[in-house]
mmCIF file of C-alpha atoms in Angstrom:
data_model
loop_
_atom_site.group_PDB
_atom_site.id
_atom_site.type_symbol
_atom_site.label_atom_id
_atom_site.label_comp_id
_atom_site.label_asym_id
_atom_site.label_seq_id
_atom_site.Cartn_x
_atom_site.Cartn_y
_atom_site.Cartn_z
ATOM 1 C CA MET A 1 -15.558 125.872 169.495
ATOM 2 C CA SER A 2 -17.236 122.692 167.558
ATOM 3 C CA VAL A 3 -18.939 120.344 167.318
ATOM 4 C CA THR A 4 -18.586 116.596 165.682
ATOM 5 C CA LEU A 5 -22.154 114.771 165.437
ATOM 6 C CA TRP A 6 -21.828 111.116 166.416
ATOM 7 C CA GLY A 7 -25.713 109.662 166.209
ATOM 8 C CA VAL A 8 -28.079 111.669 164.558
ATOM 9 C CA HIS A 9 -30.755 108.968 164.016
ATOM 10 C CA GLY A 10 -33.817 108.746 165.933
ATOM 11 C CA SER A 11 -35.422 106.142 168.022
ATOM 12 C CA VAL A 12 -33.654 103.310 166.420
ATOM 13 C CA PRO A 13 -29.949 102.616 165.070
ATOM 14 C CA LYS A 14 -31.101 101.367 160.917
ATOM 15 C CA SER A 15 -27.569 100.171 159.851
ATOM 16 C CA GLY A 16 -27.074 99.278 155.891
ATOM 17 C CA LEU A 17 -26.538 100.712 152.269
ATOM 18 C CA LEU A 18 -30.112 103.047 152.460
ATOM 19 C CA THR A 19 -28.318 104.604 155.261
ATOM 20 C CA SER A 20 -25.599 105.536 154.917
ATOM 21 C CA GLU A 21 -24.784 108.950 153.885
ATOM 22 C CA TYR A 22 -26.963 110.184 156.483
ATOM 23 C CA GLY A 23 -25.788 107.299 158.796
ATOM 24 C CA CYS A 24 -27.553 105.131 161.168
ATOM 25 C CA ALA A 25 -26.475 105.508 164.693
ATOM 26 C CA THR A 26 -28.686 107.476 167.421
ATOM 27 C CA SER A 27 -27.826 110.446 169.598
ATOM 28 C CA CYS A 28 -24.703 111.780 170.227
ATOM 29 C CA TYR A 29 -22.951 115.277 169.649
ATOM 30 C CA GLU A 30 -19.432 115.568 171.283
ATOM 31 C CA VAL A 31 -18.801 120.109 171.806
ATOM 32 C CA THR A 32 -15.640 120.575 172.214
ATOM 33 C CA TYR A 33 -14.192 123.429 173.608
ATOM 34 C CA GLY A 34 -10.264 124.016 173.734
ATOM 35 C CA SER A 35 -8.944 120.890 175.704
ATOM 36 C CA LYS A 36 -12.136 119.687 176.444
ATOM 37 C CA SER A 37 -15.289 118.337 174.884
ATOM 38 C CA LEU A 38 -19.001 118.056 176.600
ATOM 39 C CA ILE A 39 -20.943 114.977 175.010
ATOM 40 C CA CYS A 40 -24.157 115.855 174.409
ATOM 41 C CA ASP A 41 -26.630 112.436 174.619
ATOM 42 C CA ALA A 42 -25.935 108.732 174.537
ATOM 43 C CA GLY A 43 -27.173 106.887 171.426
ATOM 44 C CA THR A 44 -25.663 104.376 170.118
ATOM 45 C CA GLY A 45 -23.395 106.742 168.222
ATOM 46 C CA LEU A 46 -21.253 106.957 171.841
ATOM 47 C CA VAL A 47 -20.321 103.784 170.832
ATOM 48 C CA ALA A 48 -17.836 104.790 168.098
ATOM 49 C CA LEU A 49 -16.647 107.493 169.971
ATOM 50 C CA GLY A 50 -16.420 105.461 173.555
ATOM 51 C CA GLN A 51 -13.508 103.525 171.072
ATOM 52 C CA LYS A 52 -11.626 107.449 169.806
ATOM 53 C CA LEU A 53 -11.625 108.195 173.772
ATOM 54 C CA LEU A 54 -9.871 104.963 174.668
ATOM 55 C CA GLN A 55 -7.554 105.616 171.740
ATOM 56 C CA ASP A 56 -6.489 109.419 172.661
ATOM 57 C CA GLU A 57 -6.511 108.212 176.604
ATOM 58 C CA THR A 58 -8.823 110.321 177.678
ATOM 59 C CA THR A 59 -9.318 110.038 181.607
ATOM 60 C CA GLU A 60 -11.447 112.917 182.163
ATOM 61 C CA ILE A 61 -15.572 112.180 180.671
ATOM 62 C CA ASP A 62 -18.748 114.565 180.968
ATOM 63 C CA ILE A 63 -21.738 113.605 179.333
ATOM 64 C CA ALA A 64 -25.019 115.758 179.054
ATOM 65 C CA LEU A 65 -28.245 113.992 179.088
ATOM 66 C CA THR A 66 -31.431 115.339 177.669
ATOM 67 C CA HIS A 67 -33.812 113.133 179.463
ATOM 68 C CA PHE A 68 -33.888 109.261 178.956
ATOM 69 C CA HIS A 69 -35.430 107.521 176.284
ATOM 70 C CA VAL A 70 -33.779 104.590 175.397
ATOM 71 C CA ASP A 71 -32.785 105.933 171.674
ATOM 72 C CA HIS A 72 -30.615 108.441 173.797
ATOM 73 C CA VAL A 73 -29.186 106.455 176.507
ATOM 74 C CA MET A 74 -28.748 102.536 174.975
ATOM 75 C CA GLY A 75 -24.669 103.384 174.128
ATOM 76 C CA LEU A 76 -23.867 103.633 178.016
ATOM 77 C CA PRO A 77 -23.673 99.765 178.227
ATOM 78 C CA PHE A 78 -21.041 99.795 175.347
ATOM 79 C CA PHE A 79 -19.805 102.395 176.313
ATOM 80 C CA ALA A 80 -15.637 101.506 177.107
ATOM 81 C CA PRO A 81 -14.388 104.225 179.336
ATOM 82 C CA LEU A 82 -17.409 103.314 181.365
ATOM 83 C CA PHE A 83 -15.648 99.832 182.648
ATOM 84 C CA GLU A 84 -11.825 101.306 182.624
ATOM 85 C CA LYS A 85 -10.330 101.607 185.930
ATOM 86 C CA GLY A 86 -8.802 105.748 186.350
ATOM 87 C CA VAL A 87 -11.468 106.943 183.960
ATOM 88 C CA LYS A 88 -13.250 109.318 185.797
ATOM 89 C CA ILE A 89 -16.485 110.066 184.046
ATOM 90 C CA ARG A 90 -18.843 113.166 184.992
ATOM 91 C CA PHE A 91 -23.010 112.965 184.133
ATOM 92 C CA PHE A 92 -25.164 116.318 183.956
ATOM 93 C CA ALA A 93 -28.936 116.193 183.493
ATOM 94 C CA ASP A 94 -32.412 117.826 185.035
ATOM 95 C CA GLU A 95 -33.386 115.784 187.606
ATOM 96 C CA LYS A 96 -36.605 117.910 188.098
ATOM 97 C CA VAL A 97 -37.571 117.579 185.063
ATOM 98 C CA LEU A 98 -37.294 114.538 184.463
ATOM 99 C CA ALA A 99 -38.535 113.191 187.589
ATOM 100 C CA TYR A 100 -35.250 110.824 188.157
ATOM 101 C CA SER A 101 -31.761 110.976 188.181
ATOM 102 C CA VAL A 102 -28.387 109.382 185.386
ATOM 103 C CA GLU A 103 -27.787 107.025 188.495
ATOM 104 C CA GLU A 104 -31.010 105.805 189.219
ATOM 105 C CA MET A 105 -31.483 105.128 185.273
ATOM 106 C CA MET A 106 -28.389 103.885 185.160
ATOM 107 C CA HIS A 107 -29.008 101.317 187.867
ATOM 108 C CA GLN A 108 -32.124 99.761 186.159
ATOM 109 C CA LEU A 109 -30.588 100.331 181.761
ATOM 110 C CA PHE A 110 -27.224 97.919 183.887
ATOM 111 C CA ALA A 111 -29.726 94.871 184.566
ATOM 112 C CA GLN A 112 -30.897 92.100 184.143
ATOM 113 C CA PRO A 113 -33.443 91.167 181.645
ATOM 114 C CA PHE A 114 -32.116 93.595 179.571
ATOM 115 C CA LEU A 115 -28.469 92.950 180.180
ATOM 116 C CA PRO A 116 -25.918 90.328 181.044
ATOM 117 C CA ILE A 117 -24.130 92.013 183.912
ATOM 118 C CA ASP A 118 -25.338 94.996 186.306
ATOM 119 C CA ILE A 119 -23.475 98.018 187.510
ATOM 120 C CA ASN A 120 -21.310 96.797 189.346
ATOM 121 C CA ALA A 121 -19.391 95.464 186.630
ATOM 122 C CA ILE A 122 -17.991 99.458 185.729
ATOM 123 C CA GLN A 123 -14.800 100.223 187.035
ATOM 124 C CA ALA A 124 -14.448 103.653 185.563
ATOM 125 C CA ASP A 125 -15.159 106.614 188.835
ATOM 126 C CA LEU A 126 -18.950 108.249 188.090
ATOM 127 C CA SER A 127 -20.110 111.156 189.659
ATOM 128 C CA PHE A 128 -23.586 112.383 188.863
ATOM 129 C CA HIS A 129 -24.560 115.982 189.100
ATOM 130 C CA ASP A 130 -28.445 117.515 189.038
ATOM 131 C CA LEU A 131 -28.239 120.198 187.222
ATOM 132 C CA SER A 132 -31.833 121.701 188.358
ATOM 133 C CA GLU A 133 -29.953 123.266 190.992
ATOM 134 C CA ALA A 134 -28.771 126.041 189.217
ATOM 135 C CA ALA A 135 -29.581 128.222 186.786
ATOM 136 C CA VAL A 136 -25.761 128.312 185.074
ATOM 137 C CA HIS A 137 -23.465 125.222 185.213
ATOM 138 C CA ASN A 138 -19.880 125.645 184.663
ATOM 139 C CA VAL A 139 -18.129 122.207 183.228
ATOM 140 C CA GLY A 140 -14.887 123.025 182.674
ATOM 141 C CA ASP A 141 -14.396 126.102 181.295
ATOM 142 C CA ALA A 142 -18.100 125.521 179.567
ATOM 143 C CA THR A 143 -20.976 126.442 180.643
ATOM 144 C CA ILE A 144 -24.480 124.907 179.855
ATOM 145 C CA GLU A 145 -28.237 126.282 180.814
ATOM 146 C CA CYS A 146 -31.536 124.049 180.243
ATOM 147 C CA LEU A 147 -34.512 124.962 179.263
ATOM 148 C CA GLU A 148 -37.557 122.144 179.759
ATOM 149 C CA LEU A 149 -39.164 121.148 176.163
ATOM 150 C CA CYS A 150 -42.689 119.208 175.743
ATOM 151 C CA HIS A 151 -41.557 115.368 175.569
ATOM 152 C CA PRO A 152 -43.253 112.819 176.820
ATOM 153 C CA GLY A 153 -41.024 112.162 180.439
ATOM 154 C CA GLY A 154 -39.523 115.325 179.542
ATOM 155 C CA ASN A 155 -36.653 116.383 177.847
ATOM 156 C CA THR A 156 -34.066 119.550 178.984
ATOM 157 C CA ALA A 157 -32.337 121.592 176.005
ATOM 158 C CA PHE A 158 -28.975 122.566 175.877
ATOM 159 C CA ARG A 159 -27.267 125.593 175.608
ATOM 160 C CA ILE A 160 -24.047 125.032 175.887
ATOM 161 C CA SER A 161 -21.584 128.300 176.264
ATOM 162 C CA HIS A 162 -17.616 128.693 175.733
ATOM 163 C CA LYS A 163 -15.873 131.967 175.310
ATOM 164 C CA GLY A 164 -18.320 134.124 173.559
ATOM 165 C CA LYS A 165 -19.692 131.223 171.345
ATOM 166 C CA ASN A 166 -23.119 128.872 171.622
ATOM 167 C CA ILE A 167 -24.716 126.183 170.736
ATOM 168 C CA VAL A 168 -28.241 125.239 171.780
ATOM 169 C CA TYR A 169 -28.952 121.128 171.034
ATOM 170 C CA SER A 170 -32.881 120.343 171.595
ATOM 171 C CA GLY A 171 -33.141 117.168 172.206
ATOM 172 C CA ASP A 172 -36.578 115.676 171.688
ATOM 173 C CA PHE A 173 -39.674 117.783 171.528
ATOM 174 C CA SER A 174 -43.087 119.316 170.286
ATOM 175 C CA HIS A 175 -43.569 122.473 169.384
ATOM 176 C CA ARG A 176 -46.660 122.831 170.001
ATOM 177 C CA ASP A 177 -46.597 124.463 174.087
ATOM 178 C CA ALA A 178 -46.284 128.968 172.522
ATOM 179 C CA ASP A 179 -44.205 129.877 176.151
ATOM 180 C CA GLN A 180 -41.892 127.431 175.079
ATOM 181 C CA MET A 181 -40.944 127.902 171.631
ATOM 182 C CA SER A 182 -40.623 131.063 172.840
ATOM 183 C CA GLU A 183 -38.160 131.025 175.235
ATOM 184 C CA LEU A 184 -36.026 128.354 172.839
ATOM 185 C CA THR A 185 -36.566 130.829 170.184
ATOM 186 C CA ALA A 186 -34.971 133.567 172.374
ATOM 187 C CA TRP A 187 -32.014 131.035 172.955
ATOM 188 C CA MET A 188 -31.748 130.220 168.991
ATOM 189 C CA ASN A 189 -31.783 133.539 168.339
ATOM 190 C CA ASN A 190 -27.747 135.493 166.727
ATOM 191 C CA ALA A 191 -26.808 131.103 168.243
ATOM 192 C CA ASP A 192 -23.453 130.398 166.020
ATOM 193 C CA LEU A 193 -25.239 126.528 165.553
ATOM 194 C CA GLY A 194 -28.486 125.348 166.913
ATOM 195 C CA ILE A 195 -29.449 121.729 166.348
ATOM 196 C CA VAL A 196 -33.011 120.662 166.672
ATOM 197 C CA GLU A 197 -34.915 117.988 166.314
ATOM 198 C CA THR A 198 -36.580 116.939 162.905
ATOM 199 C CA THR A 199 -37.712 113.822 163.181
ATOM 200 C CA PHE A 200 -41.280 114.268 160.471
ATOM 201 C CA THR A 201 -41.775 116.245 157.563
ATOM 202 C CA PRO A 202 -44.826 118.995 157.278
ATOM 203 C CA GLN A 203 -46.468 116.290 154.835
ATOM 204 C CA ASN A 204 -46.812 113.833 158.309
ATOM 205 C CA TYR A 205 -46.620 115.366 160.786
ATOM 206 C CA GLU A 206 -49.742 115.703 161.626
ATOM 207 C CA PRO A 207 -50.963 111.967 162.614
ATOM 208 C CA HIS A 208 -48.181 111.969 164.631
ATOM 209 C CA LYS A 209 -48.051 114.950 166.629
ATOM 210 C CA SER A 210 -48.818 113.461 170.110
ATOM 211 C CA PHE A 211 -45.704 111.579 169.787
ATOM 212 C CA GLY A 212 -43.398 114.460 171.402
ATOM 213 C CA HIS A 213 -41.519 115.819 168.747
ATOM 214 C CA THR A 214 -41.749 118.499 164.912
ATOM 215 C CA HIS A 215 -40.863 118.803 161.828
ATOM 216 C CA TRP A 216 -38.528 120.114 159.871
ATOM 217 C CA ARG A 217 -40.758 123.597 159.010
ATOM 218 C CA ALA A 218 -41.200 124.407 162.683
ATOM 219 C CA ALA A 219 -37.621 123.819 164.056
ATOM 220 C CA GLY A 220 -36.845 126.263 160.812
ATOM 221 C CA GLU A 221 -39.241 128.908 162.127
ATOM 222 C CA ILE A 222 -37.858 128.275 166.047
ATOM 223 C CA ALA A 223 -33.816 128.651 165.232
ATOM 224 C CA ALA A 224 -34.768 131.220 161.756
ATOM 225 C CA ASP A 225 -32.458 133.881 163.287
ATOM 226 C CA ALA A 226 -29.180 130.897 164.304
ATOM 227 C CA LYS A 227 -26.151 131.584 162.531
ATOM 228 C CA MET A 228 -26.868 128.180 161.109
ATOM 229 C CA TRP A 229 -28.351 124.738 162.112
ATOM 230 C CA LEU A 230 -28.779 121.786 161.680
ATOM 231 C CA GLY A 231 -31.895 118.836 162.153
ATOM 232 C CA VAL A 232 -30.895 115.668 163.507
ATOM 233 C CA HIS A 233 -33.244 112.711 165.151
ATOM 234 C CA HIS A 234 -34.115 111.691 161.717
ATOM 235 C CA HIS A 235 -37.345 109.214 161.433
ATOM 236 C CA HIS A 236 -35.876 105.769 161.959
ATOM 237 C CA LEU A 237 -38.023 104.647 158.742
ATOM 238 C CA ALA A 238 -36.560 107.395 157.046
ATOM 239 C CA ASP A 239 -33.783 106.244 154.204
ATOM 240 C CA ASP A 240 -31.240 107.932 152.375
ATOM 241 C CA HIS A 241 -33.608 109.404 149.689
ATOM 242 C CA THR A 242 -36.401 109.882 152.017
ATOM 243 C CA LEU A 243 -33.422 112.969 153.522
ATOM 244 C CA GLY A 244 -32.157 113.698 151.323
ATOM 245 C CA LEU A 245 -35.437 115.040 149.605
ATOM 246 C CA ALA A 246 -36.295 116.652 153.218
ATOM 247 C CA ASP A 247 -32.468 118.152 152.761
ATOM 248 C CA GLN A 248 -33.491 119.881 149.388
ATOM 249 C CA ASP A 249 -37.144 121.208 150.746
ATOM 250 C CA LEU A 250 -35.473 122.402 154.432
ATOM 251 C CA ARG A 251 -32.730 124.386 152.787
ATOM 252 C CA ALA A 252 -34.203 125.877 149.607
ATOM 253 C CA THR A 253 -36.794 127.310 152.372
ATOM 254 C CA PHE A 254 -33.651 128.222 155.046
ATOM 255 C CA PRO A 255 -30.386 129.045 154.309
ATOM 256 C CA ASN A 256 -29.054 128.249 157.398
ATOM 257 C CA GLY A 257 -30.455 125.205 157.897
ATOM 258 C CA LYS A 258 -30.032 122.213 156.452
ATOM 259 C CA LEU A 259 -30.190 118.253 157.494
ATOM 260 C CA GLY A 260 -26.955 116.680 159.751
ATOM 261 C CA LYS A 261 -25.508 113.337 159.097
ATOM 262 C CA ASP A 262 -22.553 111.203 161.128
ATOM 263 C CA GLY A 263 -19.068 111.587 161.104
ATOM 264 C CA GLN A 264 -19.953 115.466 160.721
ATOM 265 C CA THR A 265 -18.199 118.027 162.307
ATOM 266 C CA PHE A 266 -18.974 121.960 162.547
ATOM 267 C CA TRP A 267 -15.917 124.679 163.653
ATOM 268 C CA LEU A 268 -17.425 127.425 165.050
#
């Protein structure tokens, strides 16, 4: 089982020399198990992943979405496999938490005035699956579970398990709901890998606490008992220098944690 980080930036992509180390693409993570993969979130990191999937002639693709905010879905209109006949793409999301289905979201996204094409431009065979219908869903020979977390418009964390290994991906969340944090902390206990948003630092969090995000110290306390955890969803204005300083503080405080970078792969 492995995870490749295709996009760890938050809110908007930020390319340039000042973000060349930690990366600039928005949320997208590829969880690989056996010969199959589950893509978590569809930010701009999905664009490069789509090119790889075409090169590998992949014809069956699974995508799970934590929520539908634009930085987590803006890669979809530029995801090349969507426009290939013979490709099957399964979408997963918790419709009860998000109050929309993936299909409804895509009909709004693939439309004027946002795009010059509509949903009919898609050539792939799409199917949509509501994760709220069962506590545990099978995706290939892996399983996925959802946990509702506090974020404007809703968000669901995922726990993905395969042959005794498990990965917890938080999506976006605020750490201010004690009951939810207790459940998320329990999920992190002995997790092989936690992928946890750390948009803010402890120093700049307070003025932004209503934004539905967290900071690296709160994330580290939640993931303290994970075997390893990565801080992601970096603030959209943060450059490599700023993130490097935060990474140093994080590692000094939590030996099992560090900030994630675009392009990294972790084998479990």
